[in-house]
Coordinates of C-alpha atoms in Angstrom, one line a residue:
Chain A
M1 CA -28.1 -19.3 -27.0
P2 CA -25.0 -21.4 -27.4
D3 CA -22.5 -21.1 -24.6
A4 CA -19.7 -20.1 -27.0
E5 CA -21.9 -17.2 -28.3
S6 CA -22.7 -16.1 -24.7
Q7 CA -19.0 -16.0 -23.9
L8 CA -18.3 -13.9 -27.0
I9 CA -21.0 -11.4 -26.0
V10 CA -19.7 -11.2 -22.5
R11 CA -16.2 -10.6 -23.8
V12 CA -17.4 -7.8 -26.0
L13 CA -19.4 -6.3 -23.1
L14 CA -16.7 -6.5 -20.4
D15 CA -13.5 -6.0 -22.4
G16 CA -14.7 -4.3 -25.6
D17 CA -13.0 -7.3 -27.3
H18 CA -12.9 -6.7 -31.0
A19 CA -11.8 -10.2 -31.8
A20 CA -14.8 -11.6 -30.1
F21 CA -17.1 -9.1 -31.9
G22 CA -15.4 -10.1 -35.2
E23 CA -16.3 -13.7 -34.4
L24 CA -20.0 -12.7 -33.8
V25 CA -20.0 -10.8 -37.1
R26 CA -18.5 -13.8 -38.9
Q27 CA -21.2 -16.1 -37.5
H28 CA -24.2 -13.9 -38.3
Q29 CA -23.2 -11.9 -41.4
S30 CA -24.7 -14.3 -43.8
S31 CA -28.2 -14.3 -42.3
V32 CA -28.2 -10.6 -41.7
R33 CA -27.1 -9.8 -45.3
N34 CA -29.5 -12.3 -46.8
F35 CA -32.4 -10.8 -44.8
L36 CA -31.4 -7.3 -46.0
R37 CA -31.1 -8.4 -49.5
H38 CA -34.6 -9.8 -49.3
L39 CA -35.8 -6.4 -47.9
T40 CA -33.9 -4.3 -50.4
R41 CA -35.1 -6.3 -53.4
A42 CA -31.8 -7.9 -54.0
D43 CA -29.8 -4.6 -53.9
A44 CA -26.6 -6.2 -52.6
A45 CA -24.7 -3.0 -52.2
T46 CA -27.4 -1.3 -50.2
A47 CA -28.0 -4.5 -48.2
D48 CA -24.4 -4.7 -47.3
D49 CA -24.2 -1.1 -46.2
L50 CA -27.3 -1.6 -44.0
A51 CA -25.7 -4.8 -42.7
Q52 CA -22.6 -2.8 -41.7
E53 CA -24.8 -0.3 -39.9
T54 CA -26.6 -3.1 -38.2
F55 CA -23.4 -4.6 -36.7
L56 CA -22.2 -1.1 -35.7
R57 CA -25.4 -0.5 -34.0
A58 CA -25.3 -3.9 -32.4
F59 CA -21.8 -3.2 -31.0
R60 CA -22.9 0.1 -29.5
S61 CA -26.1 -1.2 -28.0
L62 CA -25.0 -4.7 -27.0
S63 CA -25.6 -3.9 -23.4
A64 CA -29.3 -3.6 -24.2
Y65 CA -29.4 -7.2 -25.3
R66 CA -31.2 -9.0 -22.5
G67 CA -31.3 -12.5 -24.0
D68 CA -35.1 -12.5 -24.3
S69 CA -34.7 -13.8 -27.9
S70 CA -31.8 -15.4 -29.7
F71 CA -28.9 -13.2 -30.6
S72 CA -29.6 -13.9 -34.2
T73 CA -33.2 -12.6 -33.9
W74 CA -32.0 -9.6 -32.0
L75 CA -29.6 -8.8 -34.9
L76 CA -32.4 -9.3 -37.5
G77 CA -34.6 -6.9 -35.5
I78 CA -31.9 -4.2 -35.7
A79 CA -31.4 -4.9 -39.4
Y80 CA -35.2 -4.6 -39.9
N81 CA -35.2 -1.2 -38.1
Q82 CA -32.2 0.0 -40.1
W83 CA -33.9 -0.9 -43.3
R84 CA -37.1 0.9 -42.3
N85 CA -35.2 4.0 -41.2
A86 CA -33.3 4.0 -44.5
R87 CA -36.5 3.7 -46.5
R88 CA -38.0 6.5 -44.5
R89 CA -35.0 8.7 -45.1
R90 CA -35.2 8.1 -48.8
R91 CA -38.9 8.9 -48.6
D92 CA -39.4 5.7 -50.5
E93 CA -42.8 4.8 -49.3
T94 CA -43.3 2.1 -51.8
P95 CA -44.2 -1.0 -49.9
L96 CA -42.2 -4.2 -50.2
D97 CA -43.7 -5.6 -53.4
H98 CA -43.5 -8.7 -55.5
N99 CA -40.1 -7.7 -56.8
A100 CA -38.7 -8.2 -53.3
A101 CA -38.7 -11.9 -53.8
E102 CA -35.2 -12.2 -55.2
L103 CA -32.7 -14.8 -54.1
T104 CA -29.3 -13.7 -55.3
T105 CA -26.8 -16.0 -53.7
P106 CA -24.5 -17.5 -56.3
A107 CA -24.8 -21.3 -56.1
T108 CA -24.7 -24.5 -58.0
D109 CA -26.8 -25.3 -61.0
R110 CA -29.5 -27.2 -59.1
A111 CA -29.6 -24.4 -56.6
S112 CA -29.8 -21.9 -59.4
D113 CA -32.9 -23.6 -60.7
L114 CA -34.4 -23.9 -57.3
R115 CA -33.6 -20.3 -56.6
A116 CA -35.2 -19.2 -59.8
D117 CA -38.3 -21.2 -59.0
L118 CA -38.5 -19.9 -55.5
S119 CA -38.1 -16.3 -56.7
T120 CA -40.9 -16.8 -59.2
A121 CA -43.1 -18.5 -56.5
L122 CA -42.5 -15.8 -54.0
R123 CA -43.7 -13.2 -56.4
G124 CA -47.1 -14.8 -56.1
L125 CA -47.1 -13.8 -52.4
S126 CA -48.0 -10.5 -50.8
A127 CA -45.2 -8.5 -49.3
N128 CA -46.1 -9.5 -45.7
E129 CA -46.4 -13.1 -46.7
Q130 CA -43.0 -13.0 -48.3
L131 CA -41.5 -11.4 -45.2
A132 CA -43.1 -14.0 -42.9
V133 CA -42.0 -16.9 -45.2
H134 CA -38.5 -15.6 -45.4
L135 CA -38.2 -15.2 -41.7
A136 CA -39.7 -18.6 -41.0
Y137 CA -38.1 -20.8 -43.7
Q138 CA -35.0 -19.0 -44.7
Q139 CA -34.0 -17.6 -41.3
G140 CA -35.6 -20.4 -39.3
L141 CA -37.3 -18.1 -36.8
A142 CA -40.1 -19.3 -34.6
H143 CA -43.5 -17.7 -34.8
P144 CA -43.2 -15.6 -31.6
E145 CA -39.8 -14.4 -32.8
I146 CA -41.3 -13.2 -36.1
A147 CA -44.1 -11.5 -34.2
T148 CA -41.5 -9.7 -32.0
L149 CA -39.3 -8.7 -34.9
T150 CA -42.1 -7.4 -37.2
G151 CA -44.4 -6.1 -34.5
W152 CA -47.3 -8.1 -35.8
P153 CA -49.6 -10.0 -33.5
L154 CA -48.9 -13.7 -33.3
G155 CA -52.2 -14.5 -35.0
T156 CA -51.2 -12.3 -38.0
V157 CA -47.9 -14.1 -38.3
K158 CA -49.6 -17.4 -38.4
T159 CA -52.2 -16.1 -41.0
H160 CA -49.4 -14.8 -43.3
L161 CA -47.5 -18.0 -43.0
A162 CA -50.5 -20.2 -43.6
R163 CA -51.5 -18.2 -46.7
G164 CA -48.0 -18.1 -48.0
K165 CA -47.6 -21.8 -47.5
D166 CA -50.8 -22.5 -49.3
K167 CA -49.6 -20.5 -52.3
L168 CA -46.1 -22.1 -52.2
R169 CA -47.6 -25.5 -52.0
V170 CA -49.1 -25.0 -55.4
L171 CA -46.3 -22.9 -56.9
L172 CA -43.5 -25.2 -55.8
S173 CA -45.3 -28.5 -56.5
A174 CA -42.5 -29.4 -58.9
W175 CA -40.1 -29.5 -56.0
N176 CA -42.7 -31.4 -54.0
P177 CA -42.5 -29.4 -50.8
A178 CA -45.6 -31.1 -49.3
S179 CA -44.8 -34.7 -49.9
Chain B
M1 CA -34.6 -22.6 -34.0
K2 CA -37.6 -24.6 -35.0
P3 CA -41.1 -23.0 -35.1
P4 CA -43.4 -24.1 -32.3
F5 CA -45.6 -26.2 -34.6
P6 CA -43.2 -28.1 -36.8
D7 CA -44.5 -30.5 -39.4
S8 CA -42.9 -32.2 -42.4
E9 CA -44.1 -29.5 -44.8
D10 CA -42.4 -26.8 -42.7
E11 CA -39.2 -28.9 -42.6
Q12 CA -39.3 -29.4 -46.4
L13 CA -39.9 -25.7 -47.1
R14 CA -37.0 -24.8 -44.8
A15 CA -34.8 -27.3 -46.6
L16 CA -35.8 -25.9 -50.0
F17 CA -35.1 -22.3 -49.0
Q18 CA -31.8 -23.1 -47.3
S19 CA -30.6 -25.2 -50.2
A20 CA -31.5 -22.4 -52.6
T21 CA -29.5 -19.8 -50.6
P22 CA -26.3 -21.2 -49.2
P23 CA -24.5 -19.0 -46.7
L24 CA -23.0 -15.9 -48.1
P25 CA -19.2 -15.8 -48.2
D26 CA -17.7 -13.3 -45.8
A27 CA -15.5 -11.7 -48.5
G28 CA -14.0 -9.1 -46.2
F29 CA -17.3 -8.1 -44.7
T30 CA -16.2 -8.8 -41.1
E31 CA -13.0 -6.8 -41.6
R32 CA -14.9 -3.8 -42.9
A33 CA -17.3 -4.1 -39.9
L34 CA -14.4 -4.2 -37.4
R35 CA -12.8 -1.2 -39.0
R36 CA -15.9 0.8 -38.3
V37 CA -16.2 -0.3 -34.6
P38 CA -14.8 2.5 -32.4
P39 CA -11.7 1.6 -30.4
R40 CA -12.3 1.2 -26.8
R41 CA -11.3 4.4 -25.0
P42 CA -8.5 3.7 -22.5
L43 CA -9.7 3.5 -18.9
A44 CA -7.4 1.2 -17.0
L45 CA -8.8 2.0 -13.6
P46 CA -11.7 -0.1 -12.3
P47 CA -15.0 1.8 -12.0
L48 CA -15.1 1.7 -8.2
L49 CA -11.7 3.5 -8.1
W50 CA -13.1 6.2 -10.5
A51 CA -16.1 6.5 -8.2
A52 CA -13.8 6.9 -5.2
I53 CA -11.8 9.5 -7.0
G54 CA -14.9 11.4 -7.9
A55 CA -16.2 11.2 -4.3
F56 CA -12.8 12.4 -3.0
V57 CA -12.7 15.4 -5.4
G58 CA -16.3 16.3 -4.5
A59 CA -15.6 16.0 -0.8
A60 CA -12.4 18.1 -1.1
V61 CA -14.2 20.8 -2.9
A62 CA -16.9 20.7 -0.3
S63 CA -14.4 20.9 2.5
A64 CA -12.6 23.8 1.0
A65 CA -15.8 25.7 0.6
I66 CA -16.8 25.0 4.2
A67 CA -13.4 26.0 5.4
F68 CA -13.5 29.1 3.4
S69 CA -16.7 30.1 5.1
A70 CA -15.6 28.9 8.5
D71 CA -16.3 32.3 10.1
S72 CA -19.7 32.3 8.7
P73 CA -22.5 32.9 11.2
A74 CA -24.2 29.8 10.0
L75 CA -21.6 27.7 11.7
N76 CA -22.1 29.4 15.1
V77 CA -25.4 27.8 15.5
S78 CA -27.7 28.6 18.4
A79 CA -29.4 26.1 20.6
N80 CA -32.5 26.2 18.4
Q81 CA -30.4 25.9 15.3
M82 CA -28.7 22.8 16.8
L83 CA -31.9 20.9 15.9
S84 CA -31.3 21.5 12.3
P85 CA -27.7 22.1 11.7
V86 CA -27.7 20.5 8.2
I87 CA -30.4 22.7 7.0
E88 CA -28.6 25.8 8.3
L89 CA -25.4 24.7 6.6
V90 CA -27.2 24.2 3.4
R91 CA -28.7 27.6 3.7
E92 CA -25.3 29.2 3.8
P93 CA -24.5 30.0 0.2
A94 CA -20.9 28.7 0.3
C95 CA -22.0 25.4 1.8
G96 CA -24.9 25.1 -0.5
I97 CA -22.6 25.6 -3.5
A98 CA -20.2 23.0 -2.0
L99 CA -22.9 20.5 -1.6
L100 CA -24.1 21.2 -5.1
L101 CA -20.5 20.8 -6.4
T102 CA -20.2 17.5 -4.6
I103 CA -23.4 16.1 -6.1
V104 CA -22.4 17.3 -9.6
S105 CA -19.0 15.9 -9.2
L106 CA -20.4 12.5 -8.2
A107 CA -22.9 12.5 -11.0
A108 CA -20.3 13.5 -13.5
T109 CA -18.0 10.8 -12.3
W110 CA -20.7 8.2 -12.5
L111 CA -21.6 9.3 -16.1
V112 CA -18.0 9.2 -17.2
V113 CA -17.4 5.8 -15.7
R114 CA -20.6 4.4 -17.1
Q115 CA -19.7 5.8 -20.6
H116 CA -16.3 4.2 -20.6
D117 CA -16.8 1.0 -18.9
P118 CA -19.4 -1.3 -20.4
S119 CA -19.4 -3.6 -17.4
L120 CA -21.5 -1.1 -15.6
R121 CA -24.1 -1.4 -18.2
L122 CA -24.1 -5.2 -18.2
R123 CA -27.5 -6.6 -17.5
R124 CA -27.4 -10.2 -16.6
P125 CA -30.5 -12.3 -17.4

């Protein structure tokens, strides 16, 4: 964890420093919101509501953060639990399906093309493969962190990633990811 | 953070994903989050002082209760009872209640301080 981030966390813990917490939110809002947009099938409004809940929960339970994983991973874990709780409340037991693979960030033309191709390619993956690929390549998490966050065994994480990567290698060949 | 088994393909996939989804603009998200964060409840006194106040209040209540029952037979302990004066004191209802009040007072003080002051919940790695 970067020293600056540690200092912000300590300031929030010791002084309830809102400015420090605001800085933490600013630094991590994008990854948390992107992750929730992935989980909510690109429902930006729901994803942002859940992201707000995530940061509120993080503020309240910051003392429980022990530094075992990066702060970012800890936040994503809270976001994942928020999403699962929300889904349970809505009794929407539909598993994350192929429609989850939406990348909705506004961007440049080239990025738009790439985004469209990535979305199409991700639809060819199972829900768990999509989640593993998102966490590994979009969020940049290590395999053990993905295992902790999802509750999957490490071997399962590697299997999902390997299968997802095999499929992406074919589906994204135009972008030449394996060269 | 890089995965434990990085290879060029992983790096390229990561680059692809990250170039497809640049960081989301904040667009007031942080401000909304901060508005929802509860203000810190005022508690200017350091936790040890609160603990001392709680202990003092508890001890005062206990002393008052003991003084109130000063003429209690339990305090006129016999030679045999001298071996276990604390037990005899506790057996006296007023003293038992005083002891209970002291414990409750200390516990309540600790809970209040712990609730208000996050530093008591800080777990250092």
